Short mmCIF file of C-alpha atoms and ligand atoms in Angstrom, two decimals:
data_model
loop_
_atom_site.label_atom_id
_atom_site.label_comp_id
_atom_site.label_asym_id
_atom_site.label_seq_id
_atom_site.Cartn_x
_atom_site.Cartn_y
_atom_site.Cartn_z
CA MET A 1 -14.33 -20.89 20.03
CA SER A 2 -10.78 -20.29 18.87
CA TYR A 3 -9.34 -21.73 15.70
CA ALA A 4 -5.91 -22.63 14.37
CA ILE A 5 -4.71 -24.02 11.07
CA VAL A 6 -1.53 -26.07 11.30
CA GLY A 7 0.23 -26.11 7.95
CA PHE A 8 0.22 -22.96 5.87
CA GLY A 9 0.69 -24.36 2.38
CA ALA A 10 -1.95 -24.75 -0.32
CA VAL A 11 -4.72 -26.07 1.93
CA GLY A 12 -3.81 -24.05 5.03
CA GLN A 13 -3.91 -20.85 3.00
CA ALA A 14 -7.14 -21.87 1.24
CA LEU A 15 -8.81 -22.32 4.63
CA ALA A 16 -7.31 -19.08 5.91
CA HIS A 17 -9.05 -17.33 2.99
CA ALA A 18 -12.35 -18.85 4.13
CA PHE A 19 -11.87 -17.50 7.67
CA ALA A 20 -10.75 -14.09 6.39
CA ARG A 21 -13.78 -13.84 4.10
CA LYS A 22 -16.05 -14.06 7.16
CA ASN A 23 -13.83 -11.99 9.48
CA ILE A 24 -13.30 -14.95 11.81
CA ASP A 25 -10.07 -14.95 13.83
CA VAL A 26 -7.73 -17.81 13.05
CA THR A 27 -4.11 -18.45 13.86
CA VAL A 28 -1.83 -20.17 11.36
CA ALA A 29 1.38 -22.04 12.03
CA SER A 30 3.96 -24.32 10.48
CA ARG A 31 7.48 -25.32 11.48
CA GLN A 32 8.67 -21.88 10.42
CA PRO A 33 8.77 -18.97 12.85
CA PRO A 34 5.66 -16.76 12.78
CA GLU A 35 7.63 -13.87 11.24
CA ALA A 36 8.16 -16.00 8.14
CA LEU A 37 4.42 -16.63 7.73
CA ALA A 38 3.20 -13.17 8.79
CA PRO A 39 3.40 -11.37 5.40
CA GLN A 40 1.29 -14.05 3.67
CA ALA A 41 -1.11 -14.21 6.62
CA ARG A 42 -1.55 -10.42 6.51
CA ALA A 43 -2.05 -10.54 2.75
CA ILE A 44 -4.96 -12.96 3.22
CA GLY A 45 -6.68 -10.79 5.80
CA PRO A 46 -6.47 -9.04 9.15
CA THR A 47 -8.13 -11.90 11.05
CA VAL A 48 -5.38 -14.32 10.00
CA VAL A 49 -2.51 -14.22 12.48
CA ALA A 50 0.71 -16.25 12.31
CA LYS A 51 1.92 -17.77 15.56
CA SER A 52 4.40 -20.39 16.65
CA LEU A 53 3.10 -23.94 16.53
CA ARG A 54 3.07 -24.09 20.32
CA ASP A 55 0.98 -20.90 20.62
CA ALA A 56 -1.36 -21.90 17.80
CA LEU A 57 -2.12 -25.18 19.55
CA GLU A 58 -3.74 -23.23 22.37
CA ALA A 59 -6.82 -22.91 20.14
CA ASP A 60 -9.87 -25.06 20.93
CA THR A 61 -10.17 -26.24 17.34
CA ILE A 62 -7.19 -27.19 15.24
CA ILE A 63 -7.26 -27.97 11.53
CA LEU A 64 -4.54 -30.31 10.30
CA ALA A 65 -3.27 -29.18 6.90
CA VAL A 66 0.20 -30.72 6.92
CA PRO A 67 1.57 -33.50 4.70
CA PHE A 68 0.09 -36.78 5.98
CA GLY A 69 3.29 -38.16 7.47
CA GLU A 70 3.79 -35.00 9.54
CA HIS A 71 0.68 -35.53 11.68
CA ARG A 72 2.76 -37.45 14.20
CA GLU A 73 5.02 -34.46 14.79
CA VAL A 74 2.02 -32.19 15.34
CA ALA A 75 0.46 -34.73 17.71
CA LYS A 76 3.63 -34.84 19.77
CA ALA A 77 3.61 -31.07 20.25
CA LEU A 78 0.92 -31.28 22.97
CA PRO A 79 1.05 -33.54 26.01
CA SER A 80 -2.72 -34.08 25.87
CA TRP A 81 -5.40 -33.49 23.23
CA LYS A 82 -8.27 -33.92 25.65
CA GLY A 83 -10.94 -31.28 25.06
CA LYS A 84 -9.52 -30.19 21.68
CA THR A 85 -11.38 -30.53 18.41
CA VAL A 86 -9.10 -31.73 15.62
CA ILE A 87 -10.23 -31.46 12.00
CA ASP A 88 -8.29 -33.67 9.62
CA ALA A 89 -8.08 -32.03 6.20
CA MET A 90 -5.32 -34.38 5.06
CA ASN A 91 -5.37 -37.07 2.42
CA ALA A 92 -3.21 -40.15 2.35
CA LEU A 93 -2.51 -42.08 -0.83
CA VAL A 94 -0.56 -44.76 0.98
CA PRO A 95 -0.73 -48.57 1.02
CA LEU A 96 -3.31 -49.86 3.51
CA GLU A 97 -0.71 -51.90 5.38
CA GLU A 98 1.03 -48.65 6.36
CA LEU A 99 -2.22 -47.59 8.07
CA ASP A 100 -2.79 -50.83 9.97
CA GLY A 101 -5.68 -51.42 7.55
CA LEU A 102 -7.55 -48.39 8.93
CA PRO A 103 -9.05 -45.40 7.08
CA SER A 104 -6.28 -42.78 7.15
CA SER A 105 -8.22 -40.51 9.53
CA ALA A 106 -8.80 -43.35 12.00
CA PHE A 107 -5.05 -43.95 11.85
CA VAL A 108 -4.37 -40.24 12.48
CA ALA A 109 -6.95 -40.11 15.29
CA LYS A 110 -4.90 -42.65 17.24
CA ALA A 111 -2.10 -40.07 17.48
CA PHE A 112 -4.50 -37.43 18.85
CA THR A 113 -5.87 -39.46 21.75
CA GLY A 114 -8.65 -37.70 23.64
CA ALA A 115 -9.43 -35.18 20.89
CA ASN A 116 -12.85 -34.75 19.32
CA PHE A 117 -11.71 -35.88 15.90
CA VAL A 118 -13.47 -35.06 12.63
CA LYS A 119 -12.44 -35.52 9.00
CA GLY A 120 -13.42 -32.60 6.81
CA PHE A 121 -12.42 -29.99 4.23
CA ASN A 122 -10.21 -32.59 2.52
CA HIS A 123 -12.11 -33.54 -0.61
CA LEU A 124 -11.54 -30.44 -2.76
CA VAL A 125 -8.40 -29.21 -4.46
CA ALA A 126 -6.94 -26.24 -2.62
CA ALA A 127 -7.83 -23.66 -5.28
CA THR A 128 -11.49 -24.68 -5.09
CA LEU A 129 -11.46 -24.67 -1.29
CA ALA A 130 -10.02 -21.14 -1.38
CA ALA A 131 -12.82 -19.78 -3.57
CA ASP A 132 -15.99 -18.19 -2.22
CA PRO A 133 -18.22 -21.13 -1.25
CA ILE A 134 -21.41 -19.23 -2.01
CA VAL A 135 -22.22 -19.47 -5.69
CA GLU A 136 -25.54 -18.46 -7.29
CA GLY A 137 -27.42 -18.89 -4.04
CA GLY A 138 -25.93 -22.32 -3.37
CA HIS A 139 -23.35 -23.30 -0.80
CA ARG A 140 -20.31 -25.44 -1.61
CA VAL A 141 -20.59 -28.80 0.15
CA VAL A 142 -17.98 -30.04 2.58
CA PHE A 143 -18.21 -33.57 3.92
CA LEU A 144 -17.75 -34.30 7.62
CA SER A 145 -17.24 -37.71 9.18
CA SER A 146 -16.23 -38.96 12.58
CA ASP A 147 -16.40 -42.01 14.79
CA ASP A 148 -17.81 -39.67 17.44
CA GLU A 149 -21.20 -38.36 16.31
CA ASP A 150 -21.15 -35.55 18.92
CA ALA A 151 -17.84 -34.20 17.62
CA ILE A 152 -19.34 -33.33 14.24
CA ALA A 153 -21.86 -30.68 15.38
CA PRO A 154 -19.40 -27.88 16.25
CA VAL A 155 -17.42 -28.53 13.07
CA ALA A 156 -20.64 -28.39 11.05
CA ALA A 157 -21.43 -25.08 12.75
CA LEU A 158 -17.99 -23.76 11.77
CA ALA A 159 -18.42 -24.94 8.18
CA LYS A 160 -21.75 -23.08 8.00
CA GLN A 161 -20.19 -19.95 9.49
CA LEU A 162 -17.57 -20.12 6.74
CA GLY A 163 -20.34 -20.29 4.12
CA PHE A 164 -20.11 -24.00 3.28
CA ALA A 165 -22.93 -26.54 3.40
CA PRO A 166 -21.77 -29.33 5.69
CA VAL A 167 -22.94 -32.84 4.83
CA LYS A 168 -22.48 -35.48 7.51
CA LEU A 169 -21.33 -38.87 6.27
CA GLY A 170 -21.27 -40.75 9.58
CA LYS A 171 -18.38 -42.90 10.73
CA LEU A 172 -14.96 -42.86 9.16
CA ASN A 173 -15.18 -46.41 7.84
CA GLU A 174 -18.83 -46.09 6.80
CA GLY A 175 -19.98 -42.96 4.90
CA GLY A 176 -16.59 -41.45 5.62
CA ALA A 177 -14.95 -44.02 3.34
CA LEU A 178 -16.30 -42.01 0.39
CA VAL A 179 -13.88 -39.17 1.22
CA HIS A 180 -10.90 -41.39 1.99
CA ALA A 181 -8.30 -42.65 -0.39
CA ARG A 182 -8.07 -46.43 -0.25
CA GLY A 183 -4.54 -47.45 -1.03
CA ARG A 184 -3.74 -45.54 -4.21
CA ALA A 185 -7.38 -44.94 -5.24
CA TRP A 186 -9.44 -41.88 -4.33
CA GLY A 187 -12.81 -42.22 -2.59
CA GLN A 188 -15.81 -41.58 -4.85
CA LEU A 189 -16.64 -38.15 -3.35
CA ILE A 190 -13.10 -36.77 -3.48
CA PHE A 191 -12.89 -33.90 -6.02
CA GLN A 192 -16.71 -33.79 -6.37
CA ASP A 193 -17.48 -30.07 -6.17
CA LEU A 194 -21.11 -30.08 -5.11
CA PHE A 195 -23.51 -27.31 -4.07
CA LYS A 196 -26.56 -27.28 -1.85
CA LYS A 197 -29.35 -24.77 -2.42
CA GLU A 198 -30.38 -24.42 1.22
CA GLN A 199 -28.13 -24.85 4.24
N1 NAP B 201 -3.13 -29.41 -2.19
C1 NAP B 201 -4.39 -29.81 -2.30
O1 NAP B 201 -5.10 -29.48 -3.28
C2 NAP B 201 -5.00 -30.64 -1.20
C3 NAP B 201 -6.39 -30.83 -1.21
C4 NAP B 201 -6.98 -31.52 -0.16
C5 NAP B 201 -6.22 -32.05 0.87
N2 NAP B 201 -4.85 -31.88 0.83
C6 NAP B 201 -4.08 -32.43 1.96
O2 NAP B 201 -3.76 -31.34 2.80
C7 NAP B 201 -2.49 -31.54 3.41
C8 NAP B 201 -1.61 -30.34 3.08
O3 NAP B 201 -1.45 -30.28 1.67
P1 NAP B 201 -0.84 -28.98 0.98
O4 NAP B 201 -1.00 -29.19 -0.47
O5 NAP B 201 -1.40 -27.77 1.64
O6 NAP B 201 0.69 -29.12 1.38
P2 NAP B 201 1.83 -28.00 1.30
O7 NAP B 201 1.44 -26.93 0.35
O8 NAP B 201 3.10 -28.75 1.10
O9 NAP B 201 1.82 -27.36 2.77
C9 NAP B 201 2.14 -28.12 3.89
C10 NAP B 201 2.32 -27.17 5.06
O10 NAP B 201 2.55 -27.93 6.24
C11 NAP B 201 3.66 -27.36 6.94
N3 NAP B 201 4.28 -28.42 7.73
C12 NAP B 201 4.96 -29.52 7.31
N4 NAP B 201 5.33 -30.27 8.33
C13 NAP B 201 4.88 -29.64 9.46
C14 NAP B 201 4.97 -29.93 10.85
N5 NAP B 201 5.56 -31.04 11.30
N6 NAP B 201 4.41 -29.06 11.73
C15 NAP B 201 3.80 -27.93 11.29
N7 NAP B 201 3.68 -27.61 9.97
C16 NAP B 201 4.23 -28.46 9.08
C17 NAP B 201 4.54 -26.82 5.82
O11 NAP B 201 5.40 -25.81 6.28
P3 NAP B 201 6.91 -26.06 6.75
O12 NAP B 201 7.42 -27.21 5.91
O13 NAP B 201 7.58 -24.77 6.48
O14 NAP B 201 6.80 -26.40 8.21
C18 NAP B 201 3.48 -26.21 4.92
O15 NAP B 201 3.08 -24.93 5.42
C19 NAP B 201 -1.96 -32.85 2.84
O16 NAP B 201 -2.20 -33.86 3.79
C20 NAP B 201 -2.78 -33.07 1.58
O17 NAP B 201 -2.96 -34.44 1.31
C21 NAP B 201 -4.24 -31.19 -0.16
#
């Protein structure tokens, strides 16, 4: 599996720390040229490599860590998302009518037609996500949800590799609603920093 993080701000860098901690290769990209991101990528760890957006999107698994409204631009950067796994780490505090009444990730998924689409790694503030997820023998929980049950397994495997305890919530508009903002209100599990004793 190959991994890319699109968006190298607070959340993108937090996730890059998680990959670096486990020596897992990951490319990082934003709208800036890779040279602009390279010093920060190197500072996080040798397995974190800055590339152009186009090159980063060659990865099998792509984590979206851009401002919500920018997902459309990222989606347009590939002619087809078939066969890709897309992990939506974004949050959207926007009126429901702007999302056609859908959970924000279901709205985003429409732009990534054909992808195996999973929401995850979105419920913690970036500083918490950046910290070592293994604390006193417990593993920091990340919540995963998707309308495609089969898409969750490889993302859960990645979360475990990174040291997190993945918890599956089911479909985006079912259990997944707990990690979605609804209009201007946060879902009940957002910001809940939970730990699991056994993975
Ligand atoms: N901050 C948090 O604590 C937190 C926690 C959980 C979830 N989130 C969610 O995570 C997402 C990112 O938040 P953030 O706080 O990390 O934002 P941020 O610090 O502003 O970083 C956003 C990154 O996305 C890049 N970007 C913007 N437009 C892009 C495009 N069209 N193509 C490629 N890269 C693009 C930006 O770089 P350039 O502008 O240079 O391209 C920047 O590297 C948001 O959806 C937010 O809701 C944030």
